[in-house]
């Protein structure tokens, strides 16, 4: 965690020119329209998980809608002036040890965003990583922005599953894994 934090601190401290080509995080959730349609019961019978998804979401539409409303409220508080260059998924699985030390890999999620985008899942829950980040950068992570990005991950999982199961699908191993994620997230929402 400490090595990943050090790499995030270095990335966030990059000069603005380093991120000129990176898109700005607009905080939209891909597939959200499919999730909202599924909440309304609009789920074509395109595969084995269509009806179970419709039933699962019908059992807790208020809870999922509450997640969406909470996400929207937090996103409305976003402060683009705090944006830095972010990796998007700086976890140990996206690191590689090289002869020159640890390096972040898998750069397909880079965006300019608030630093919490890279911090929400890095802290072990005791505040130590967040405190170390604040000490290293002079920027105190904001709890509501950490919540925004944590909640975004959950909403994105739900939206991705809704998109997958509203489309034709065969019930393969990827569908099975997506169902498990959907059931866990919708269950967490309930």
mmCIF file of N, CA and C in Angstrom, residues 42-172:
data_model
loop_
_atom_site.group_PDB
_atom_site.id
_atom_site.type_symbol
_atom_site.label_atom_id
_atom_site.label_comp_id
_atom_site.label_asym_id
_atom_site.label_seq_id
_atom_site.Cartn_x
_atom_site.Cartn_y
_atom_site.Cartn_z
ATOM 1 N N UNK A 42 -37.958 -2.588 -17.628
ATOM 2 C CA UNK A 42 -37.671 -2.695 -19.059
ATOM 3 C C UNK A 42 -36.431 -3.551 -19.261
ATOM 4 N N UNK A 43 -36.657 -4.861 -19.285
ATOM 5 C CA UNK A 43 -35.564 -5.815 -19.463
ATOM 6 C C UNK A 43 -36.011 -6.833 -20.505
ATOM 7 N N UNK A 44 -35.558 -6.665 -21.740
ATOM 8 C CA UNK A 44 -35.913 -7.647 -22.773
ATOM 9 C C UNK A 44 -35.439 -9.042 -22.362
ATOM 10 N N UNK A 45 -36.191 -10.038 -22.751
ATOM 11 C CA UNK A 45 -35.838 -11.417 -22.396
ATOM 12 C C UNK A 45 -34.791 -11.930 -23.382
ATOM 13 N N UNK A 46 -33.533 -11.463 -23.182
ATOM 14 C CA UNK A 46 -32.470 -11.789 -24.118
ATOM 15 C C UNK A 46 -31.509 -12.848 -23.631
ATOM 16 N N UNK A 47 -31.807 -13.478 -22.511
ATOM 17 C CA UNK A 47 -30.908 -14.499 -22.009
ATOM 18 C C UNK A 47 -31.308 -14.942 -20.616
ATOM 19 N N UNK A 48 -30.546 -15.876 -20.056
ATOM 20 C CA UNK A 48 -30.939 -16.494 -18.791
ATOM 21 C C UNK A 48 -30.919 -15.577 -17.571
ATOM 22 N N UNK A 49 -30.240 -14.470 -17.643
ATOM 23 C CA UNK A 49 -30.198 -13.583 -16.477
ATOM 24 C C UNK A 49 -31.124 -12.379 -16.591
ATOM 25 N N UNK A 50 -31.836 -12.239 -17.684
ATOM 26 C CA UNK A 50 -32.718 -11.088 -17.858
ATOM 27 C C UNK A 50 -33.828 -11.079 -16.803
ATOM 28 N N UNK A 51 -34.580 -12.144 -16.719
ATOM 29 C CA UNK A 51 -35.695 -12.193 -15.761
ATOM 30 C C UNK A 51 -35.195 -12.151 -14.308
ATOM 31 N N UNK A 52 -34.150 -12.917 -13.934
ATOM 32 C CA UNK A 52 -33.667 -12.803 -12.549
ATOM 33 C C UNK A 52 -33.202 -11.381 -12.189
ATOM 34 N N UNK A 53 -32.594 -10.685 -13.154
ATOM 35 C CA UNK A 53 -32.184 -9.315 -12.873
ATOM 36 C C UNK A 53 -33.411 -8.440 -12.660
ATOM 37 N N UNK A 54 -34.390 -8.587 -13.527
ATOM 38 C CA UNK A 54 -35.620 -7.794 -13.392
ATOM 39 C C UNK A 54 -36.240 -8.042 -12.016
ATOM 40 N N UNK A 55 -36.302 -9.307 -11.581
ATOM 41 C CA UNK A 55 -36.890 -9.634 -10.288
ATOM 42 C C UNK A 55 -36.054 -9.085 -9.127
ATOM 43 N N UNK A 56 -34.750 -9.209 -9.250
ATOM 44 C CA UNK A 56 -33.861 -8.713 -8.195
ATOM 45 C C UNK A 56 -34.019 -7.206 -8.017
ATOM 46 N N UNK A 57 -34.002 -6.473 -9.112
ATOM 47 C CA UNK A 57 -34.135 -5.014 -9.025
ATOM 48 C C UNK A 57 -35.553 -4.598 -8.619
ATOM 49 N N UNK A 58 -36.549 -5.358 -9.025
ATOM 50 C CA UNK A 58 -37.927 -5.041 -8.636
ATOM 51 C C UNK A 58 -38.127 -5.208 -7.130
ATOM 52 N N UNK A 59 -37.336 -6.079 -6.514
ATOM 53 C CA UNK A 59 -37.451 -6.318 -5.080
ATOM 54 C C UNK A 59 -36.864 -5.175 -4.250
ATOM 55 N N UNK A 60 -36.028 -4.340 -4.857
ATOM 56 C CA UNK A 60 -35.388 -3.257 -4.106
ATOM 57 C C UNK A 60 -35.166 -1.999 -4.944
ATOM 58 N N UNK A 61 -36.168 -1.570 -5.702
ATOM 59 C CA UNK A 61 -35.939 -0.395 -6.555
ATOM 60 C C UNK A 61 -35.632 0.868 -5.762
ATOM 61 N N UNK A 62 -36.286 1.041 -4.613
ATOM 62 C CA UNK A 62 -36.048 2.240 -3.812
ATOM 63 C C UNK A 62 -34.619 2.310 -3.313
ATOM 64 N N UNK A 63 -34.091 1.179 -2.929
ATOM 65 C CA UNK A 63 -32.711 1.142 -2.413
ATOM 66 C C UNK A 63 -31.716 1.503 -3.514
ATOM 67 N N UNK A 64 -31.898 0.940 -4.696
ATOM 68 C CA UNK A 64 -30.987 1.243 -5.804
ATOM 69 C C UNK A 64 -31.160 2.698 -6.228
ATOM 70 N N UNK A 65 -32.391 3.165 -6.264
ATOM 71 C CA UNK A 65 -32.618 4.578 -6.606
ATOM 72 C C UNK A 65 -31.992 5.504 -5.568
ATOM 73 N N UNK A 66 -32.029 5.087 -4.302
ATOM 74 C CA UNK A 66 -31.374 5.875 -3.255
ATOM 75 C C UNK A 66 -29.859 5.953 -3.503
ATOM 76 N N UNK A 67 -29.273 4.855 -3.957
ATOM 77 C CA UNK A 67 -27.845 4.869 -4.288
ATOM 78 C C UNK A 67 -27.578 5.875 -5.403
ATOM 79 N N UNK A 68 -28.425 5.853 -6.430
ATOM 80 C CA UNK A 68 -28.262 6.775 -7.552
ATOM 81 C C UNK A 68 -28.435 8.229 -7.100
ATOM 82 N N UNK A 69 -29.414 8.472 -6.267
ATOM 83 C CA UNK A 69 -29.643 9.834 -5.780
ATOM 84 C C UNK A 69 -28.478 10.308 -4.916
ATOM 85 N N UNK A 70 -27.976 9.439 -4.075
ATOM 86 C CA UNK A 70 -26.817 9.790 -3.233
ATOM 87 C C UNK A 70 -25.613 10.080 -4.118
ATOM 88 N N UNK A 71 -25.408 9.255 -5.127
ATOM 89 C CA UNK A 71 -24.301 9.477 -6.049
ATOM 90 C C UNK A 71 -24.437 10.843 -6.728
ATOM 91 N N UNK A 72 -25.622 11.145 -7.219
ATOM 92 C CA UNK A 72 -25.849 12.426 -7.892
ATOM 93 C C UNK A 72 -25.585 13.604 -6.956
ATOM 94 N N UNK A 73 -26.022 13.495 -5.709
ATOM 95 C CA UNK A 73 -25.805 14.578 -4.748
ATOM 96 C C UNK A 73 -24.316 14.784 -4.488
ATOM 97 N N UNK A 74 -23.590 13.697 -4.329
ATOM 98 C CA UNK A 74 -22.149 13.812 -4.102
ATOM 99 C C UNK A 74 -21.438 14.345 -5.338
ATOM 100 N N UNK A 75 -21.843 13.896 -6.515
ATOM 101 C CA UNK A 75 -21.217 14.358 -7.760
ATOM 102 C C UNK A 75 -21.458 15.850 -7.965
ATOM 103 N N UNK A 76 -22.591 16.348 -7.514
ATOM 104 C CA UNK A 76 -22.893 17.775 -7.657
ATOM 105 C C UNK A 76 -21.952 18.633 -6.826
ATOM 106 N N UNK A 77 -21.320 18.041 -5.838
ATOM 107 C CA UNK A 77 -20.380 18.768 -4.981
ATOM 108 C C UNK A 77 -18.950 18.715 -5.513
ATOM 109 N N UNK A 78 -18.728 18.035 -6.613
ATOM 110 C CA UNK A 78 -17.372 17.875 -7.142
ATOM 111 C C UNK A 78 -16.734 19.237 -7.393
ATOM 112 N N UNK A 79 -15.424 19.286 -7.202
ATOM 113 C CA UNK A 79 -14.679 20.529 -7.371
ATOM 114 C C UNK A 79 -13.598 20.325 -8.430
ATOM 115 N N UNK A 80 -13.883 20.685 -9.682
ATOM 116 C CA UNK A 80 -12.907 20.491 -10.760
ATOM 117 C C UNK A 80 -11.579 21.202 -10.516
ATOM 118 N N UNK A 81 -11.573 22.221 -9.676
ATOM 119 C CA UNK A 81 -10.332 22.936 -9.389
ATOM 120 C C UNK A 81 -9.334 22.061 -8.637
ATOM 121 N N UNK A 82 -9.806 20.983 -8.022
ATOM 122 C CA UNK A 82 -8.931 20.068 -7.289
ATOM 123 C C UNK A 82 -8.380 18.959 -8.177
ATOM 124 N N UNK A 83 -8.729 18.972 -9.453
ATOM 125 C CA UNK A 83 -8.350 17.861 -10.340
ATOM 126 C C UNK A 83 -6.836 17.753 -10.497
ATOM 127 N N UNK A 84 -6.383 16.505 -10.470
ATOM 128 C CA UNK A 84 -4.996 16.142 -10.727
ATOM 129 C C UNK A 84 -5.020 14.980 -11.711
ATOM 130 N N UNK A 85 -3.880 14.607 -12.197
ATOM 131 C CA UNK A 85 -3.793 13.430 -13.058
ATOM 132 C C UNK A 85 -3.954 12.202 -12.176
ATOM 133 N N UNK A 86 -4.941 11.345 -12.495
ATOM 134 C CA UNK A 86 -5.196 10.143 -11.687
ATOM 135 C C UNK A 86 -5.091 8.897 -12.550
ATOM 136 N N UNK A 87 -4.725 7.807 -11.904
ATOM 137 C CA UNK A 87 -4.603 6.512 -12.573
ATOM 138 C C UNK A 87 -5.970 5.850 -12.725
ATOM 139 N N UNK A 88 -6.754 5.847 -11.658
ATOM 140 C CA UNK A 88 -8.085 5.260 -11.688
ATOM 141 C C UNK A 88 -8.192 3.924 -10.985
ATOM 142 N N UNK A 89 -7.146 3.139 -10.999
ATOM 143 C CA UNK A 89 -7.163 1.832 -10.329
ATOM 144 C C UNK A 89 -5.775 1.516 -9.777
ATOM 145 N N UNK A 90 -5.262 2.372 -8.883
ATOM 146 C CA UNK A 90 -3.918 2.120 -8.362
ATOM 147 C C UNK A 90 -3.939 1.118 -7.209
ATOM 148 N N UNK A 91 -4.007 -0.133 -7.537
ATOM 149 C CA UNK A 91 -3.997 -1.179 -6.523
ATOM 150 C C UNK A 91 -2.835 -2.119 -6.835
ATOM 151 N N UNK A 92 -2.491 -2.994 -5.915
ATOM 152 C CA UNK A 92 -1.323 -3.863 -6.135
ATOM 153 C C UNK A 92 -1.368 -4.682 -7.422
ATOM 154 N N UNK A 93 -2.551 -5.030 -7.900
ATOM 155 C CA UNK A 93 -2.647 -5.788 -9.147
ATOM 156 C C UNK A 93 -2.252 -4.980 -10.372
ATOM 157 N N UNK A 94 -2.177 -3.669 -10.233
ATOM 158 C CA UNK A 94 -1.768 -2.800 -11.332
ATOM 159 C C UNK A 94 -0.373 -2.224 -11.087
ATOM 160 N N UNK A 95 0.464 -3.021 -10.445
ATOM 161 C CA UNK A 95 1.846 -2.615 -10.223
ATOM 162 C C UNK A 95 2.781 -3.687 -10.766
ATOM 163 N N UNK A 96 3.994 -3.256 -11.030
ATOM 164 C CA UNK A 96 5.023 -4.186 -11.496
ATOM 165 C C UNK A 96 6.352 -3.731 -10.894
ATOM 166 N N UNK A 97 7.111 -4.694 -10.392
ATOM 167 C CA UNK A 97 8.429 -4.359 -9.869
ATOM 168 C C UNK A 97 9.429 -4.448 -11.008
ATOM 169 N N UNK A 98 10.152 -3.372 -11.224
ATOM 170 C CA UNK A 98 11.144 -3.304 -12.296
ATOM 171 C C UNK A 98 12.522 -3.103 -11.675
ATOM 172 N N UNK A 99 13.571 -3.159 -12.466
ATOM 173 C CA UNK A 99 14.908 -2.871 -11.920
ATOM 174 C C UNK A 99 15.010 -1.450 -11.334
ATOM 175 N N UNK A 100 14.072 -0.580 -11.703
ATOM 176 C CA UNK A 100 14.075 0.796 -11.205
ATOM 177 C C UNK A 100 13.048 1.016 -10.098
ATOM 178 N N UNK A 101 12.487 -0.054 -9.569
ATOM 179 C CA UNK A 101 11.504 0.050 -8.494
ATOM 180 C C UNK A 101 10.100 -0.272 -8.974
ATOM 181 N N UNK A 102 9.120 -0.002 -8.115
ATOM 182 C CA UNK A 102 7.718 -0.284 -8.422
ATOM 183 C C UNK A 102 7.176 0.724 -9.423
ATOM 184 N N UNK A 103 6.348 0.235 -10.334
ATOM 185 C CA UNK A 103 5.719 1.076 -11.343
ATOM 186 C C UNK A 103 4.245 0.722 -11.446
ATOM 187 N N UNK A 104 3.412 1.751 -11.686
ATOM 188 C CA UNK A 104 2.007 1.520 -11.997
ATOM 189 C C UNK A 104 1.901 1.084 -13.452
ATOM 190 N N UNK A 105 1.036 0.122 -13.712
ATOM 191 C CA UNK A 105 0.777 -0.339 -15.074
ATOM 192 C C UNK A 105 -0.721 -0.231 -15.345
ATOM 193 N N UNK A 106 -1.136 -0.581 -16.552
ATOM 194 C CA UNK A 106 -2.553 -0.594 -16.929
ATOM 195 C C UNK A 106 -3.138 0.812 -16.868
ATOM 196 N N UNK A 107 -2.721 1.643 -17.806
ATOM 197 C CA UNK A 107 -3.041 3.062 -17.806
ATOM 198 C C UNK A 107 -4.286 3.411 -18.617
ATOM 199 N N UNK A 108 -5.161 2.469 -18.899
ATOM 200 C CA UNK A 108 -6.328 2.772 -19.734
ATOM 201 C C UNK A 108 -7.424 3.547 -18.998
ATOM 202 N N UNK A 109 -7.277 3.766 -17.695
ATOM 203 C CA UNK A 109 -8.306 4.467 -16.932
ATOM 204 C C UNK A 109 -7.858 5.865 -16.476
ATOM 205 N N UNK A 110 -6.780 6.375 -17.035
ATOM 206 C CA UNK A 110 -6.258 7.684 -16.631
ATOM 207 C C UNK A 110 -7.261 8.792 -16.944
ATOM 208 N N UNK A 111 -7.470 9.662 -15.969
ATOM 209 C CA UNK A 111 -8.314 10.848 -16.126
ATOM 210 C C UNK A 111 -7.799 11.946 -15.204
ATOM 211 N N UNK A 112 -8.144 13.173 -15.523
ATOM 212 C CA UNK A 112 -7.946 14.261 -14.571
ATOM 213 C C UNK A 112 -9.188 14.268 -13.681
ATOM 214 N N UNK A 113 -8.949 14.152 -12.392
ATOM 215 C CA UNK A 113 -10.044 14.057 -11.431
ATOM 216 C C UNK A 113 -9.535 14.465 -10.058
ATOM 217 N N UNK A 114 -10.450 14.556 -9.124
ATOM 218 C CA UNK A 114 -10.042 14.827 -7.752
ATOM 219 C C UNK A 114 -9.202 13.656 -7.248
ATOM 220 N N UNK A 115 -8.212 13.919 -6.383
ATOM 221 C CA UNK A 115 -7.280 12.874 -5.970
ATOM 222 C C UNK A 115 -7.946 11.678 -5.303
ATOM 223 N N UNK A 116 -9.104 11.881 -4.719
ATOM 224 C CA UNK A 116 -9.800 10.775 -4.046
ATOM 225 C C UNK A 116 -10.128 9.638 -4.995
ATOM 226 N N UNK A 117 -10.151 9.904 -6.289
ATOM 227 C CA UNK A 117 -10.399 8.841 -7.281
ATOM 228 C C UNK A 117 -9.372 7.723 -7.128
ATOM 229 N N UNK A 118 -8.151 8.081 -6.736
ATOM 230 C CA UNK A 118 -7.101 7.081 -6.548
ATOM 231 C C UNK A 118 -6.942 6.651 -5.097
ATOM 232 N N UNK A 119 -7.656 7.268 -4.191
ATOM 233 C CA UNK A 119 -7.428 7.006 -2.765
ATOM 234 C C UNK A 119 -8.529 6.208 -2.083
ATOM 235 N N UNK A 120 -9.746 6.207 -2.638
ATOM 236 C CA UNK A 120 -10.898 5.658 -1.922
ATOM 237 C C UNK A 120 -10.729 4.198 -1.528
ATOM 238 N N UNK A 121 -10.017 3.425 -2.321
ATOM 239 C CA UNK A 121 -9.872 1.997 -2.042
ATOM 240 C C UNK A 121 -8.475 1.642 -1.536
ATOM 241 N N UNK A 122 -7.628 2.636 -1.379
ATOM 242 C CA UNK A 122 -6.241 2.384 -1.005
ATOM 243 C C UNK A 122 -6.063 2.292 0.505
ATOM 244 N N UNK A 123 -6.825 3.055 1.251
ATOM 245 C CA UNK A 123 -6.686 3.072 2.703
ATOM 246 C C UNK A 123 -7.236 1.779 3.297
ATOM 247 N N UNK A 124 -6.533 1.183 4.273
ATOM 248 C CA UNK A 124 -7.026 -0.079 4.863
ATOM 249 C C UNK A 124 -8.196 0.101 5.827
ATOM 250 N N UNK A 125 -8.652 1.323 6.002
ATOM 251 C CA UNK A 125 -9.794 1.556 6.878
ATOM 252 C C UNK A 125 -9.423 2.238 8.179
ATOM 253 N N UNK A 126 -8.140 2.433 8.406
ATOM 254 C CA UNK A 126 -7.712 3.081 9.648
ATOM 255 C C UNK A 126 -7.271 4.530 9.453
ATOM 256 N N UNK A 127 -7.365 5.017 8.222
ATOM 257 C CA UNK A 127 -6.990 6.395 7.936
ATOM 258 C C UNK A 127 -5.501 6.621 7.729
ATOM 259 N N UNK A 128 -4.703 5.587 7.871
ATOM 260 C CA UNK A 128 -3.247 5.760 7.790
ATOM 261 C C UNK A 128 -2.775 6.208 6.412
ATOM 262 N N UNK A 129 -3.320 5.632 5.375
ATOM 263 C CA UNK A 129 -2.905 6.002 4.018
ATOM 264 C C UNK A 129 -3.392 7.410 3.692
ATOM 265 N N UNK A 130 -4.597 7.734 4.123
ATOM 266 C CA UNK A 130 -5.128 9.075 3.880
ATOM 267 C C UNK A 130 -4.302 10.122 4.616
ATOM 268 N N UNK A 131 -3.907 9.824 5.835
ATOM 269 C CA UNK A 131 -3.063 10.750 6.595
ATOM 270 C C UNK A 131 -1.693 10.891 5.938
ATOM 271 N N UNK A 132 -1.141 9.793 5.472
ATOM 272 C CA UNK A 132 0.162 9.839 4.801
ATOM 273 C C UNK A 132 0.066 10.645 3.507
ATOM 274 N N UNK A 133 -1.045 10.512 2.791
ATOM 275 C CA UNK A 133 -1.244 11.299 1.573
ATOM 276 C C UNK A 133 -1.287 12.787 1.912
ATOM 277 N N UNK A 134 -2.041 13.139 2.931
ATOM 278 C CA UNK A 134 -2.155 14.540 3.333
ATOM 279 C C UNK A 134 -0.796 15.097 3.744
ATOM 280 N N UNK A 135 -0.038 14.303 4.464
ATOM 281 C CA UNK A 135 1.293 14.750 4.894
ATOM 282 C C UNK A 135 2.221 14.940 3.696
ATOM 283 N N UNK A 136 2.152 14.036 2.733
ATOM 284 C CA UNK A 136 3.046 14.098 1.575
ATOM 285 C C UNK A 136 2.672 15.203 0.592
ATOM 286 N N UNK A 137 1.390 15.528 0.503
ATOM 287 C CA UNK A 137 0.937 16.464 -0.536
ATOM 288 C C UNK A 137 0.423 17.791 -0.004
ATOM 289 N N UNK A 138 0.064 17.827 1.269
ATOM 290 C CA UNK A 138 -0.588 19.017 1.803
ATOM 291 C C UNK A 138 -2.057 19.093 1.438
ATOM 292 N N UNK A 139 -2.586 18.046 0.833
ATOM 293 C CA UNK A 139 -3.990 17.984 0.421
ATOM 294 C C UNK A 139 -4.688 16.926 1.268
ATOM 295 N N UNK A 140 -5.624 17.354 2.083
ATOM 296 C CA UNK A 140 -6.371 16.418 2.924
ATOM 297 C C UNK A 140 -7.491 15.790 2.105
ATOM 298 N N UNK A 141 -7.513 14.461 2.016
ATOM 299 C CA UNK A 141 -8.619 13.812 1.310
ATOM 300 C C UNK A 141 -9.954 14.156 1.974
ATOM 301 N N UNK A 142 -10.952 14.400 1.152
ATOM 302 C CA UNK A 142 -12.269 14.794 1.636
ATOM 303 C C UNK A 142 -13.171 13.564 1.742
ATOM 304 N N UNK A 143 -13.742 13.344 2.933
ATOM 305 C CA UNK A 143 -14.574 12.151 3.139
ATOM 306 C C UNK A 143 -15.732 12.014 2.152
ATOM 307 N N UNK A 144 -16.407 13.098 1.817
ATOM 308 C CA UNK A 144 -17.544 12.999 0.900
ATOM 309 C C UNK A 144 -17.087 12.670 -0.518
ATOM 310 N N UNK A 145 -15.902 13.096 -0.901
ATOM 311 C CA UNK A 145 -15.388 12.766 -2.228
ATOM 312 C C UNK A 145 -14.908 11.315 -2.244
ATOM 313 N N UNK A 146 -14.336 10.846 -1.138
ATOM 314 C CA UNK A 146 -14.001 9.422 -1.030
ATOM 315 C C UNK A 146 -15.268 8.583 -1.174
ATOM 316 N N UNK A 147 -16.341 9.014 -0.503
ATOM 317 C CA UNK A 147 -17.621 8.310 -0.609
ATOM 318 C C UNK A 147 -18.139 8.336 -2.047
ATOM 319 N N UNK A 148 -17.996 9.480 -2.715
ATOM 320 C CA UNK A 148 -18.431 9.595 -4.114
ATOM 321 C C UNK A 148 -17.788 8.510 -4.970
ATOM 322 N N UNK A 149 -16.476 8.382 -4.875
ATOM 323 C CA UNK A 149 -15.798 7.415 -5.732
ATOM 324 C C UNK A 149 -16.040 5.979 -5.276
ATOM 325 N N UNK A 150 -16.227 5.735 -3.996
ATOM 326 C CA UNK A 150 -16.586 4.396 -3.514
ATOM 327 C C UNK A 150 -17.964 4.010 -4.051
ATOM 328 N N UNK A 151 -18.898 4.936 -3.944
ATOM 329 C CA UNK A 151 -20.264 4.678 -4.419
ATOM 330 C C UNK A 151 -20.288 4.542 -5.933
ATOM 331 N N UNK A 152 -19.458 5.311 -6.616
ATOM 332 C CA UNK A 152 -19.410 5.212 -8.075
ATOM 333 C C UNK A 152 -19.043 3.799 -8.503
ATOM 334 N N UNK A 153 -18.120 3.180 -7.801
ATOM 335 C CA UNK A 153 -17.704 1.821 -8.139
ATOM 336 C C UNK A 153 -18.895 0.875 -8.047
ATOM 337 N N UNK A 154 -19.684 1.006 -6.986
ATOM 338 C CA UNK A 154 -20.851 0.142 -6.800
ATOM 339 C C UNK A 154 -21.908 0.399 -7.870
ATOM 340 N N UNK A 155 -22.193 1.663 -8.126
ATOM 341 C CA UNK A 155 -23.196 2.012 -9.135
ATOM 342 C C UNK A 155 -22.726 1.554 -10.519
ATOM 343 N N UNK A 156 -21.448 1.702 -10.797
ATOM 344 C CA UNK A 156 -20.912 1.267 -12.094
ATOM 345 C C UNK A 156 -21.053 -0.246 -12.261
ATOM 346 N N UNK A 157 -20.849 -1.004 -11.186
ATOM 347 C CA UNK A 157 -21.053 -2.459 -11.264
ATOM 348 C C UNK A 157 -22.505 -2.781 -11.593
ATOM 349 N N UNK A 158 -23.430 -2.108 -10.917
ATOM 350 C CA UNK A 158 -24.855 -2.335 -11.188
ATOM 351 C C UNK A 158 -25.205 -1.966 -12.627
ATOM 352 N N UNK A 159 -24.715 -0.823 -13.076
ATOM 353 C CA UNK A 159 -25.024 -0.355 -14.432
ATOM 354 C C UNK A 159 -24.432 -1.282 -15.485
ATOM 355 N N UNK A 160 -23.216 -1.745 -15.258
ATOM 356 C CA UNK A 160 -22.579 -2.657 -16.208
ATOM 357 C C UNK A 160 -23.363 -3.968 -16.317
ATOM 358 N N UNK A 161 -23.805 -4.476 -15.184
ATOM 359 C CA UNK A 161 -24.600 -5.707 -15.194
ATOM 360 C C UNK A 161 -25.933 -5.484 -15.897
ATOM 361 N N UNK A 162 -26.563 -4.344 -15.628
ATOM 362 C CA UNK A 162 -27.843 -4.051 -16.283
ATOM 363 C C UNK A 162 -27.656 -3.988 -17.793
ATOM 364 N N UNK A 163 -26.592 -3.354 -18.237
ATOM 365 C CA UNK A 163 -26.330 -3.284 -19.685
ATOM 366 C C UNK A 163 -26.132 -4.678 -20.263
ATOM 367 N N UNK A 164 -25.376 -5.484 -19.564
ATOM 368 C CA UNK A 164 -25.083 -6.832 -20.049
ATOM 369 C C UNK A 164 -26.354 -7.675 -20.150
ATOM 370 N N UNK A 165 -27.194 -7.621 -19.123
ATOM 371 C CA UNK A 165 -28.357 -8.501 -19.089
ATOM 372 C C UNK A 165 -29.577 -7.944 -19.806
ATOM 373 N N UNK A 166 -29.549 -6.671 -20.188
ATOM 374 C CA UNK A 166 -30.612 -6.146 -21.048
ATOM 375 C C UNK A 166 -30.324 -6.483 -22.502
ATOM 376 N N UNK A 167 -29.090 -6.873 -22.792
ATOM 377 C CA UNK A 167 -28.691 -7.251 -24.148
ATOM 378 C C UNK A 167 -28.745 -8.783 -24.267
ATOM 379 N N UNK A 168 -28.749 -9.300 -25.482
ATOM 380 C CA UNK A 168 -28.698 -10.762 -25.631
ATOM 381 C C UNK A 168 -27.440 -11.316 -24.961
ATOM 382 N N UNK A 169 -27.604 -12.367 -24.200
ATOM 383 C CA UNK A 169 -26.487 -13.019 -23.527
ATOM 384 C C UNK A 169 -26.782 -14.506 -23.413
ATOM 385 N N UNK A 170 -25.707 -15.301 -23.345
ATOM 386 C CA UNK A 170 -25.858 -16.754 -23.417
ATOM 387 C C UNK A 170 -25.818 -17.455 -22.070
ATOM 388 N N UNK A 171 -25.361 -16.779 -21.040
ATOM 389 C CA UNK A 171 -25.218 -17.457 -19.756
ATOM 390 C C UNK A 171 -23.858 -18.119 -19.616
ATOM 391 N N UNK A 172 -22.830 -17.500 -20.160
ATOM 392 C CA UNK A 172 -21.481 -18.063 -20.089
ATOM 393 C C UNK A 172 -20.830 -17.718 -18.745
#
